[in-house]
XYZ file of C-alpha atoms in Angstrom:
675
model
C 27.716 7.790 27.006
C 29.132 6.869 30.417
C 32.819 7.451 31.448
C 35.196 5.186 32.806
C 34.451 5.495 36.308
C 30.827 4.450 35.672
C 31.637 1.549 33.796
C 34.099 0.276 36.356
C 31.309 0.668 39.062
C 29.013 -1.278 37.001
C 31.479 -4.108 36.585
C 31.806 -4.348 40.462
C 28.359 -4.294 40.580
C 27.856 -6.915 38.425
C 30.166 -9.014 40.020
C 28.173 -8.500 43.462
C 24.897 -9.066 42.148
C 25.170 -11.986 40.056
C 26.829 -14.119 42.716
C 23.456 -14.119 44.704
C 20.705 -13.387 42.218
C 17.942 -15.952 41.706
C 15.471 -16.029 38.751
C 12.641 -18.477 38.649
C 12.690 -21.358 36.709
C 11.271 -21.203 33.089
C 11.046 -24.078 30.365
C 9.539 -24.169 27.182
C 9.757 -25.918 23.716
C 7.981 -24.995 20.494
C 8.835 -26.751 17.493
C 12.680 -26.126 17.274
C 12.742 -23.250 19.486
C 13.098 -22.994 23.391
C 13.504 -21.260 26.412
C 15.313 -22.347 29.738
C 16.843 -20.835 32.704
C 20.044 -21.911 33.939
C 22.463 -20.330 36.469
C 20.660 -17.205 36.493
C 20.658 -16.795 32.807
C 17.681 -17.189 30.230
C 18.763 -19.094 27.478
C 16.629 -18.856 24.208
C 16.928 -20.497 21.102
C 15.107 -20.600 17.712
C 17.270 -23.679 16.511
C 19.410 -21.399 14.256
C 20.750 -18.888 17.059
C 20.911 -18.832 20.792
C 20.724 -15.984 22.721
C 21.794 -15.821 26.961
C 20.909 -13.011 29.271
C 22.203 -12.606 32.539
C 20.544 -11.334 35.655
C 22.523 -8.713 37.542
C 20.003 -7.675 40.252
C 19.361 -4.484 38.293
C 18.502 -5.781 35.033
C 19.092 -8.693 32.230
C 22.446 -8.284 30.177
C 23.315 -10.262 27.007
C 26.052 -13.010 27.717
C 25.936 -14.972 24.616
C 24.856 -14.712 21.002
C 25.553 -18.035 19.000
C 24.919 -19.379 15.363
C 24.198 -22.455 15.686
C 25.230 -23.606 11.984
C 28.865 -22.520 12.435
C 28.882 -23.160 16.221
C 30.166 -19.432 16.357
C 29.688 -17.764 19.386
C 29.601 -13.833 18.977
C 29.511 -12.576 22.343
C 33.427 -13.260 23.367
C 33.688 -10.466 26.024
C 32.233 -9.550 29.096
C 29.464 -7.161 29.169
C 30.507 -3.779 30.450
C 27.085 -2.804 31.464
C 24.554 -4.253 34.171
C 21.485 -4.141 31.675
C 21.065 -4.185 27.964
C 18.976 -1.059 28.398
C 20.421 2.148 30.131
C 20.052 2.619 33.654
C 20.583 6.513 33.898
C 16.830 6.977 34.648
C 16.765 4.560 37.342
C 18.365 6.299 40.214
C 20.322 3.432 42.058
C 19.065 0.725 39.910
C 18.356 -1.757 42.560
C 15.588 -3.896 40.934
C 13.355 -6.523 41.927
C 12.364 -9.387 39.562
C 8.788 -9.550 39.885
C 7.749 -12.078 37.221
C 9.511 -14.397 34.892
C 7.487 -16.392 32.460
C 7.205 -17.698 28.760
C 4.298 -18.661 26.524
C 3.419 -19.315 22.749
C 2.178 -16.203 21.277
C 1.319 -14.953 17.747
C 0.669 -11.316 19.097
C -3.045 -11.739 18.435
C -2.439 -12.844 14.968
C -0.239 -9.838 14.074
C 3.045 -11.758 13.564
C 4.054 -15.454 13.138
C 3.999 -18.190 16.152
C 6.995 -17.678 18.530
C 8.334 -18.162 21.968
C 7.237 -14.840 23.819
C 9.593 -14.739 27.093
C 8.435 -11.910 29.674
C 10.509 -10.462 32.691
C 8.753 -7.965 34.882
C 11.259 -5.779 36.675
C 10.386 -2.858 39.116
C 12.854 -0.266 40.379
C 11.259 1.052 43.412
C 13.586 3.948 43.839
C 12.539 5.362 40.620
C 8.906 4.024 40.894
C 9.427 2.609 37.428
C 8.238 -0.522 36.203
C 10.040 -2.271 33.329
C 8.960 -5.398 30.906
C 11.604 -7.029 28.992
C 10.351 -9.360 26.182
C 12.315 -11.826 23.928
C 10.745 -13.129 20.922
C 12.052 -16.422 19.555
C 10.457 -17.571 16.148
C 11.252 -21.021 15.382
C 13.874 -21.449 12.428
C 14.555 -17.633 12.647
C 18.132 -16.481 12.105
C 17.760 -14.247 14.795
C 15.739 -12.826 18.097
C 13.663 -9.796 18.994
C 13.704 -7.947 21.989
C 11.479 -5.082 23.465
C 11.395 -2.942 26.476
C 7.948 -1.356 27.895
C 7.915 1.011 30.701
C 5.130 1.600 33.387
C 4.955 4.008 36.479
C 4.581 2.135 39.953
C 3.799 3.749 43.235
C 3.278 7.346 43.048
C 5.252 7.806 39.925
C 4.857 11.096 38.322
C 6.139 11.696 34.864
C 8.672 14.564 34.520
C 8.772 16.726 31.735
C 11.758 15.391 29.833
C 10.592 13.887 26.580
C 13.834 12.808 25.276
C 15.459 9.266 25.546
C 17.524 9.753 22.313
C 20.764 8.849 23.811
C 19.529 5.956 26.209
C 20.714 2.435 25.302
C 17.837 0.170 24.371
C 20.051 -2.948 23.232
C 23.528 -4.015 23.855
C 25.720 -6.980 22.050
C 29.004 -7.106 23.441
C 30.686 -8.457 20.445
C 34.440 -8.301 19.963
C 35.582 -5.342 17.878
C 38.476 -6.848 16.167
C 38.722 -7.722 12.435
C 35.131 -6.944 11.542
C 33.737 -4.742 8.778
C 30.897 -2.471 9.643
C 28.234 -1.836 7.513
C 25.375 0.758 8.073
C 22.419 0.747 5.742
C 19.547 3.418 5.976
C 16.495 3.949 3.926
C 14.975 7.469 2.817
C 11.713 9.158 2.594
C 10.855 11.770 0.043
C 10.124 9.631 -2.918
C 8.335 12.444 -4.854
C 11.439 14.569 -4.053
C 14.284 12.165 -5.099
C 12.747 10.975 -8.594
C 15.910 11.140 -10.200
C 18.890 8.685 -11.477
C 21.220 9.899 -9.253
C 18.998 10.147 -6.085
C 18.787 6.942 -4.399
C 16.642 5.793 -1.373
C 19.242 3.836 0.271
C 22.608 4.768 2.063
C 24.770 2.039 2.403
C 28.025 2.849 4.412
C 30.524 0.401 4.239
C 33.591 0.768 6.608
C 36.379 -1.750 6.085
C 38.726 -0.079 7.986
C 40.846 -1.430 11.003
C 39.051 -0.416 14.046
C 41.327 1.525 16.362
C 39.356 1.753 19.477
C 37.524 5.347 18.661
C 33.718 4.896 19.038
C 31.965 5.122 15.932
C 28.555 6.378 15.464
C 25.989 5.301 12.827
C 23.198 7.961 13.059
C 21.424 7.603 9.517
C 21.136 3.679 9.840
C 18.194 1.381 10.264
C 20.271 -1.730 10.137
C 24.181 -2.226 11.272
C 26.191 -5.400 9.982
C 29.332 -6.571 11.627
C 30.888 -9.225 9.932
C 34.233 -10.903 8.405
C 34.345 -13.567 5.736
C 32.796 -16.485 7.489
C 29.508 -14.747 8.708
C 28.426 -12.178 11.070
C 25.608 -10.355 12.862
C 23.326 -7.730 12.237
C 21.231 -5.149 14.642
C 17.883 -3.681 13.202
C 15.985 -0.915 15.078
C 12.325 -1.559 14.574
C 11.314 2.094 14.167
C 9.838 4.763 11.636
C 13.588 6.162 11.582
C 14.663 7.051 8.193
C 18.117 8.210 6.913
C 17.109 11.652 5.846
C 15.084 12.356 9.291
C 15.538 11.746 13.009
C 12.281 9.900 14.111
C 10.998 9.967 17.696
C 14.129 9.108 19.867
C 15.284 6.650 17.573
C 18.800 7.251 18.535
C 21.778 5.654 16.879
C 24.197 2.658 16.510
C 27.416 2.632 18.383
C 30.448 0.336 17.506
C 33.118 0.614 20.336
C 35.474 -1.828 22.171
C 32.544 -2.380 24.571
C 30.742 -3.917 21.556
C 27.473 -2.752 19.446
C 24.809 -0.654 21.151
C 21.641 0.678 20.128
C 20.299 3.979 21.557
C 16.687 5.660 21.374
C 14.048 4.295 23.449
C 11.212 5.657 21.371
C 9.028 6.228 24.708
C 10.578 8.607 27.188
C 9.622 9.318 30.866
C 7.188 11.974 29.995
C 5.064 9.354 28.321
C 5.280 6.718 31.211
C 1.745 6.078 32.482
C 0.856 4.093 35.746
C -2.329 2.500 34.072
C -0.504 0.350 31.391
C 3.067 -0.487 30.064
C 3.915 1.680 26.997
C 6.103 0.402 24.289
C 9.974 1.684 23.352
C 11.328 0.451 20.051
C 12.052 -3.189 19.398
C 15.157 -4.472 18.103
C 16.429 -7.391 16.168
C 19.547 -9.313 16.461
C 20.502 -11.887 13.411
C 22.989 -14.050 12.614
C 24.364 -15.491 9.524
C 27.173 -18.137 8.325
C 28.664 -17.301 4.931
C 28.807 -14.708 2.483
C 26.439 -11.687 1.179
C 24.081 -14.040 -0.285
C 23.517 -15.675 3.493
C 23.486 -12.130 4.768
C 20.790 -10.991 2.771
C 18.959 -14.118 3.177
C 19.005 -14.002 6.900
C 17.566 -10.344 7.188
C 14.832 -11.003 4.777
C 13.779 -14.282 6.407
C 13.693 -12.560 9.908
C 11.674 -9.861 8.560
C 9.019 -12.319 6.679
C 8.714 -14.192 10.176
C 8.290 -10.625 11.942
C 5.703 -9.566 9.230
C 4.279 -12.521 7.278
C 2.703 -12.143 4.174
C -1.190 -12.745 4.453
C -3.694 -13.732 1.735
C -5.076 -10.220 1.901
C -1.568 -8.910 1.000
C -1.547 -10.789 -2.291
C -3.542 -8.751 -4.449
C -3.357 -6.380 -7.477
C -4.410 -2.760 -6.690
C -5.043 0.369 -8.654
C -5.096 3.598 -7.130
C -6.722 6.137 -9.315
C -4.634 9.409 -8.134
C -2.055 8.303 -10.565
C -3.830 9.045 -13.548
C -3.701 12.868 -12.858
C -6.965 13.918 -12.313
C -6.416 15.057 -8.797
C -9.975 14.916 -6.755
C -11.903 14.796 -9.832
C -10.805 11.184 -9.943
C -12.576 10.055 -7.020
C -16.049 10.912 -8.705
C -18.507 8.071 -8.500
C -18.899 7.753 -12.238
C -15.117 7.525 -12.573
C -14.828 4.720 -9.846
C -17.510 2.933 -11.328
C -15.620 2.857 -14.803
C -12.524 1.625 -13.050
C -14.412 -1.086 -11.232
C -15.497 -2.486 -14.882
C -12.177 -2.016 -16.250
C -10.422 -3.972 -13.424
C -12.643 -6.862 -13.293
C -11.811 -7.060 -17.051
C -8.217 -7.114 -16.536
C -7.899 -9.381 -13.261
C -6.993 -6.481 -10.896
C -8.238 -7.117 -7.464
C -8.642 -3.674 -5.343
C -9.992 -0.512 -6.643
C -8.775 2.259 -4.340
C -10.413 5.652 -4.205
C -7.947 8.492 -3.231
C -8.421 11.904 -2.101
C -11.883 13.768 -3.409
C -14.205 11.383 -1.653
C -14.735 13.768 1.005
C -15.119 17.594 0.946
C -11.532 19.058 2.258
C -12.754 20.712 4.893
C -14.576 17.567 6.232
C -11.387 14.936 6.227
C -10.747 15.407 10.103
C -14.174 16.053 11.033
C -16.434 13.206 9.741
C -16.096 9.687 8.362
C -18.922 10.374 5.830
C -18.590 10.707 2.042
C -19.355 14.038 0.073
C -22.879 14.058 -0.920
C -22.007 16.118 -4.071
C -19.447 13.343 -4.837
C -21.682 10.292 -3.943
C -25.286 11.575 -4.197
C -26.421 7.888 -3.385
C -23.526 7.136 -0.646
C -21.614 4.104 -1.319
C -24.639 1.922 -2.449
C -23.706 2.079 -6.322
C -20.224 1.505 -6.056
C -20.551 -1.463 -3.402
C -22.954 -3.066 -5.662
C -21.101 -3.067 -8.732
C -17.748 -4.081 -6.686
C -19.596 -7.226 -5.370
C -21.130 -7.944 -8.562
C -17.593 -7.685 -10.349
C -15.743 -9.446 -7.387
C -13.706 -6.571 -6.914
C -12.458 -5.485 -3.434
C -12.512 -1.565 -2.447
C -9.724 0.664 -1.156
C -10.078 4.231 0.070
C -7.565 6.961 1.123
C -7.279 8.736 4.302
C -5.003 11.221 6.007
C -3.139 10.024 9.130
C -4.532 12.996 11.025
C -8.057 12.454 10.078
C -7.699 8.624 11.262
C -6.648 9.929 14.692
C -9.310 12.833 15.042
C -12.319 11.167 14.007
C -13.022 8.268 16.421
C -13.208 4.844 14.631
C -13.007 6.314 10.994
C -11.276 3.430 9.574
C -13.795 1.035 11.297
C -16.893 2.847 10.117
C -15.588 2.865 6.473
C -14.842 -0.908 6.881
C -18.418 -1.466 7.750
C -19.517 0.235 4.657
C -17.320 -2.147 2.798
C -13.600 -0.932 2.257
C -10.605 -3.195 2.836
C -7.591 -1.406 1.648
C -6.634 1.900 3.535
C -3.928 4.367 2.125
C -2.842 6.353 5.132
C -1.193 9.734 3.651
C -0.441 13.340 4.517
C 0.988 14.730 7.855
C 4.270 14.435 9.756
C 4.170 11.480 12.557
C 6.526 13.297 14.827
C 5.158 13.002 18.211
C 4.848 9.519 20.089
C 1.155 10.103 20.879
C 0.178 10.525 17.278
C 2.294 7.423 16.094
C 0.818 5.644 19.017
C -2.795 6.490 18.358
C -2.215 5.826 14.484
C -0.729 2.391 15.332
C -3.665 1.631 17.801
C -6.239 2.694 15.100
C -4.590 0.460 12.533
C -4.413 -2.553 14.996
C -8.317 -1.818 16.024
C -9.171 -2.017 12.100
C -7.495 -5.222 11.468
C -9.125 -6.821 14.674
C -12.459 -5.468 13.836
C -12.224 -6.904 10.240
C -10.944 -10.055 11.520
C -7.763 -9.347 9.776
C -9.257 -8.719 6.331
C -8.439 -5.180 6.148
C -5.178 -3.911 5.221
C -3.073 -0.337 5.915
C -1.181 0.565 2.842
C 1.305 3.061 4.563
C 2.186 6.172 2.275
C 6.043 7.085 2.636
C 6.101 9.242 -0.701
C 6.700 12.534 1.068
C 9.698 13.720 2.947
C 8.117 14.403 6.437
C 8.533 11.627 9.239
C 6.028 8.583 8.549
C 6.119 5.175 9.191
C 9.478 4.339 7.897
C 10.443 0.949 6.450
C 10.795 -1.417 9.221
C 7.749 -0.607 11.887
C 4.095 -1.430 11.579
C 4.176 -3.572 8.401
C 2.196 -6.368 10.230
C -0.948 -3.907 9.119
C -0.165 -3.743 5.758
C 2.666 -2.955 3.150
C 4.441 0.320 1.840
C 2.981 2.859 -0.546
C 6.067 3.934 -1.727
C 5.837 6.131 -4.904
C 3.558 8.680 -6.983
C 4.772 8.125 -10.231
C 1.592 9.597 -12.071
C 0.247 10.931 -15.343
C 0.361 14.632 -16.148
C -2.765 15.664 -17.458
C -3.456 18.804 -19.726
C -4.751 21.893 -17.917
C -3.015 20.588 -14.774
C 0.397 21.596 -13.031
C 3.243 19.507 -14.685
C 6.339 18.345 -12.859
C 9.141 16.171 -13.521
C 9.169 15.192 -9.563
C 5.971 12.943 -10.570
C 7.023 11.677 -13.867
C 6.730 7.941 -14.450
C 10.265 6.658 -15.857
C 10.653 2.737 -15.990
C 14.480 2.743 -15.574
C 13.850 4.745 -12.042
C 11.336 2.427 -10.796
C 13.422 -0.373 -11.993
C 16.365 1.235 -10.174
C 14.727 1.887 -7.132
C 13.374 -1.907 -6.460
C 17.079 -3.084 -7.545
C 18.361 -0.856 -4.558
C 15.748 -1.810 -2.080
C 16.113 -5.789 -2.801
C 19.069 -6.504 -0.862
C 17.845 -5.999 2.884
C 13.937 -5.544 2.422
C 11.145 -7.854 1.074
C 10.198 -6.292 -1.888
C 6.710 -7.768 -2.054
C 5.732 -5.773 0.624
C 6.565 -2.507 -1.069
C 4.106 -1.078 -3.868
C 6.050 0.153 -6.979
C 3.975 1.842 -9.852
C 2.562 0.561 -13.185
C 1.506 3.127 -15.549
C -0.588 3.380 -18.826
C 2.697 4.373 -20.615
C 1.103 5.795 -23.740
C -0.216 8.672 -21.846
C 3.238 9.561 -20.070
C 4.588 12.664 -21.260
C 7.339 12.166 -23.513
C 8.940 15.349 -22.156
C 9.848 13.696 -19.019
C 10.138 10.149 -19.889
C 10.746 7.551 -22.563
C 8.097 5.301 -21.019
C 5.984 4.998 -24.274
C 9.287 3.169 -25.835
C 8.947 0.428 -23.253
C 5.301 0.100 -23.400
C 2.409 -1.384 -20.839
C 3.522 -5.008 -20.448
C 6.961 -3.950 -19.604
C 5.753 -1.483 -17.148
C 3.862 -4.216 -15.310
C 6.658 -6.896 -15.729
C 9.269 -4.856 -14.004
C 7.135 -4.731 -10.592
C 5.935 -8.320 -10.804
C 8.681 -9.044 -7.748
C 7.255 -6.214 -5.763
C 3.672 -5.678 -5.204
C 2.376 -4.060 -8.121
C 0.464 -0.822 -7.930
C -1.517 0.203 -11.122
C -1.116 3.982 -10.171
C -3.483 5.209 -13.164
C -7.028 4.815 -14.258
C -6.945 1.498 -16.182
C -9.731 2.230 -18.195
C -7.074 4.401 -20.279
C -5.531 1.425 -21.681
C -5.946 1.247 -25.668
C -7.771 -1.761 -26.915
C -4.646 -3.329 -28.043
C -2.653 -2.786 -24.718
C -5.565 -4.072 -22.892
C -5.542 -7.621 -24.503
C -1.673 -7.693 -23.866
C -2.309 -6.891 -19.937
C -4.810 -9.095 -19.588
C -2.347 -11.948 -20.863
C 0.456 -11.141 -18.636
C -1.585 -10.347 -15.623
C -2.928 -14.077 -16.013
C 0.276 -15.467 -16.435
C 1.803 -13.599 -13.227
C -1.518 -14.293 -11.285
C -0.874 -18.303 -11.947
C 2.407 -17.678 -10.196
C 1.838 -14.959 -7.496
C 0.999 -17.155 -4.298
C 4.562 -18.379 -4.996
C 6.117 -15.063 -5.791
C 5.110 -13.947 -2.497
C 6.404 -16.832 -0.538
C 10.077 -16.328 -2.103
C 12.644 -13.897 -1.258
C 13.629 -11.347 -3.736
C 17.369 -10.977 -4.870
C 18.991 -8.227 -7.415
C 20.462 -9.560 -10.580
C 22.712 -7.757 -13.088
C 23.362 -4.148 -13.103
C 21.781 -0.910 -11.793
C 18.975 -0.090 -14.260
C 19.832 3.101 -16.327
C 18.618 2.417 -19.718
C 21.571 0.798 -20.581
C 21.800 -2.356 -18.499
C 20.956 -5.983 -18.133
C 19.435 -6.026 -14.922
C 16.568 -7.960 -12.762
C 15.652 -10.010 -9.964
C 15.919 -13.492 -8.760
C 12.974 -15.146 -6.492
C 14.608 -17.774 -4.139
C 12.783 -20.205 -2.261
C 14.937 -21.988 0.665
C 14.771 -25.573 0.797
C 13.042 -25.967 -2.377
C 14.259 -26.753 -5.938
C 12.444 -23.841 -7.900
C 12.485 -20.461 -8.225
C 11.657 -17.201 -10.507
C 13.765 -14.723 -12.719
C 12.692 -11.587 -14.298
C 15.340 -10.386 -16.535
C 15.489 -6.868 -18.466
C 17.389 -5.748 -21.479
C 17.039 -1.873 -21.290
C 16.492 0.054 -24.330
C 19.909 1.420 -25.117
C 21.650 -1.816 -24.203
C 23.482 -3.413 -27.223
C 24.052 -7.021 -25.918
C 21.821 -9.558 -26.985
C 23.754 -12.173 -24.685
C 24.608 -11.701 -20.848
C 26.231 -13.526 -18.410
C 24.377 -12.832 -15.130
C 25.448 -14.342 -11.645
C 22.565 -15.907 -9.803
C 22.120 -16.758 -5.989
C 22.351 -20.048 -4.386
C 23.095 -22.184 -7.657
C 26.797 -22.562 -8.429
C 27.500 -25.224 -10.316
C 23.712 -26.485 -10.731
C 21.864 -27.234 -13.839
C 18.548 -25.484 -13.997
C 15.769 -26.641 -16.229
C 14.073 -22.919 -17.177
C 10.531 -22.326 -18.608
C 9.912 -18.872 -20.325
C 6.400 -18.261 -18.726
C 5.429 -15.839 -21.586
C 6.138 -18.061 -24.418
C 6.367 -21.826 -23.163
C 9.750 -22.507 -24.360
C 11.744 -24.688 -22.129
C 15.238 -25.500 -22.063
C 18.213 -26.490 -19.691
C 20.938 -24.299 -18.585
C 24.094 -24.801 -16.501
C 25.521 -22.279 -13.912
C 29.330 -22.261 -13.341
C 31.295 -22.579 -10.248
C 30.570 -18.857 -9.590
C 26.875 -18.980 -10.326
C 26.937 -17.146 -13.659
C 24.455 -18.212 -16.590
C 24.490 -16.769 -19.967
C 21.069 -15.485 -21.306
C 19.765 -14.254 -24.580
C 17.360 -11.585 -25.223
C 17.269 -10.636 -29.192
C 15.595 -7.011 -28.695
C 16.289 -4.003 -26.266
C 13.597 -2.799 -24.107
C 12.362 -6.486 -23.584
C 12.198 -8.839 -20.737
C 12.129 -12.669 -19.757
C 10.007 -14.066 -17.162
C 11.338 -17.598 -16.208
C 10.281 -20.326 -13.880
C 13.348 -22.436 -13.116
C 13.542 -25.738 -11.630
C 17.121 -27.391 -9.979
C 17.913 -30.562 -11.786
C 19.854 -33.402 -9.775
C 23.011 -33.990 -11.525
């Protein structure tokens, strides 16, 4: 952090530069979003929030961030810096604003349509170019910013590859009387398959702020708020709470406001041929309490990473059946295609074993011993049965074999699990991102990546690269006789349910794959899954992106018929489920709880509920607090039985529900009645 003399000098420079700086006029409206310039400020609105950035002669610095719903201006102090980004690498920081423009964009169909504001700035003394972007999604509760760097003149990259402490975003919010909440997400799902080990770190600091700088190093999100509303900052990066990412930095809270450090890119990577991206940042705002806070971040996340038709699928990945590489054999995949077609599952994903181990990072071709006739037989049957095909790859193999994913796409594969490897350098992650992007463009956006985050090492994280697909979150597999058995991979229903319940507040569950298992084959030594059964195993994942991590041909005839029924019911409603926002209900799953989820549709009069009475719970009746329905009358339909009735929520949103049997569930659709 800069000392007080440097901050004072910055303030003096700010007063000098803003007195004469002139910026080009920009004016653009798109739906209820807009951008305009006035008095050397860029003023950007989504219709829900308005942000302002002042040109200082050396950069743009935030001068306003207002929530329009309650007319709350969160920037109530003068900025203490000359730019939202750190100027330390820019020597004397004298800058030239080369261009300022705005356009309507969807980033080549990788995100929702938005206004894209672009400012191109040059720092002649440092021979650096900087592009500053602001994205404004119409109706969004926030804004997205990003910095890009490029060499100019005779720029020569120094050897310094660290930009971890460089500021990349800044919001001069008053630090008085605000709660600080830092939320971080962890990798290592295989190592944390435990009732007491969670994947979410939620650090709530309600103490009065006394002026000492606070650092939040393990957070992906920092909320600051009071009883009336607040703001949240999000680092769009691969950072996880248990590992530092590539220059992912931290959040700092002080008398100067909120700062986000960590560029991602560094001066060592700057090129004179093109701009390289730094980590992007979100700033969101809400008026209200916890429900409104959760909804705001999930709505912004959905606009940034919209759900496509290609995301709305049921997938089987055969690795979870515990056969290892033997599961990839052609005869097994043919058997699985037929089973999935019968059940109503959309995608069969081949995992490791389709290539010889030594060839995974040398070629895109299959093993001739595993597929003697190549892909012909499985693709012929898949087409006949209307099944889409997926396939597993290592991240390093994707990068080392030119156009590997594209070659596989040409062979007919659409869903790619990308696994293995620590993505710990800027070049490695950049190349992997580009390969994902090239694949989707080549496939006309029909292909999707399933990013594997099951291991401890650095991977894609939770808030980065999801425009290319969803998160492959767990390895909760069967443990077969003759193979090494480990409780770290055991499928335990309460843990799958608990993990979803903890992720639900600030992430969109329907972009996260949670495991479904053939429960009669789960070892009783490690799990009580067989006591819950197969239908329950699927039901607990319906608000996420269900992943059959097994070979579905293993279902018994009785289970198969029951699974066909619930899959059919689920698919009738899944388009609406994927459009909703999922909120946790009840208590943390522990085999003794009533727990579940609410699927909420803002501005509409319907939604969905899944409720679970766990196996050791003794209560047939339970009062559950729902979201956004205080005092409302609901017409609910039990989607498994067709039974309908009206229920009334009290003034706090509590509704009483009945389930006669433990280890059972309810799947409801509700309609809000006009009282």
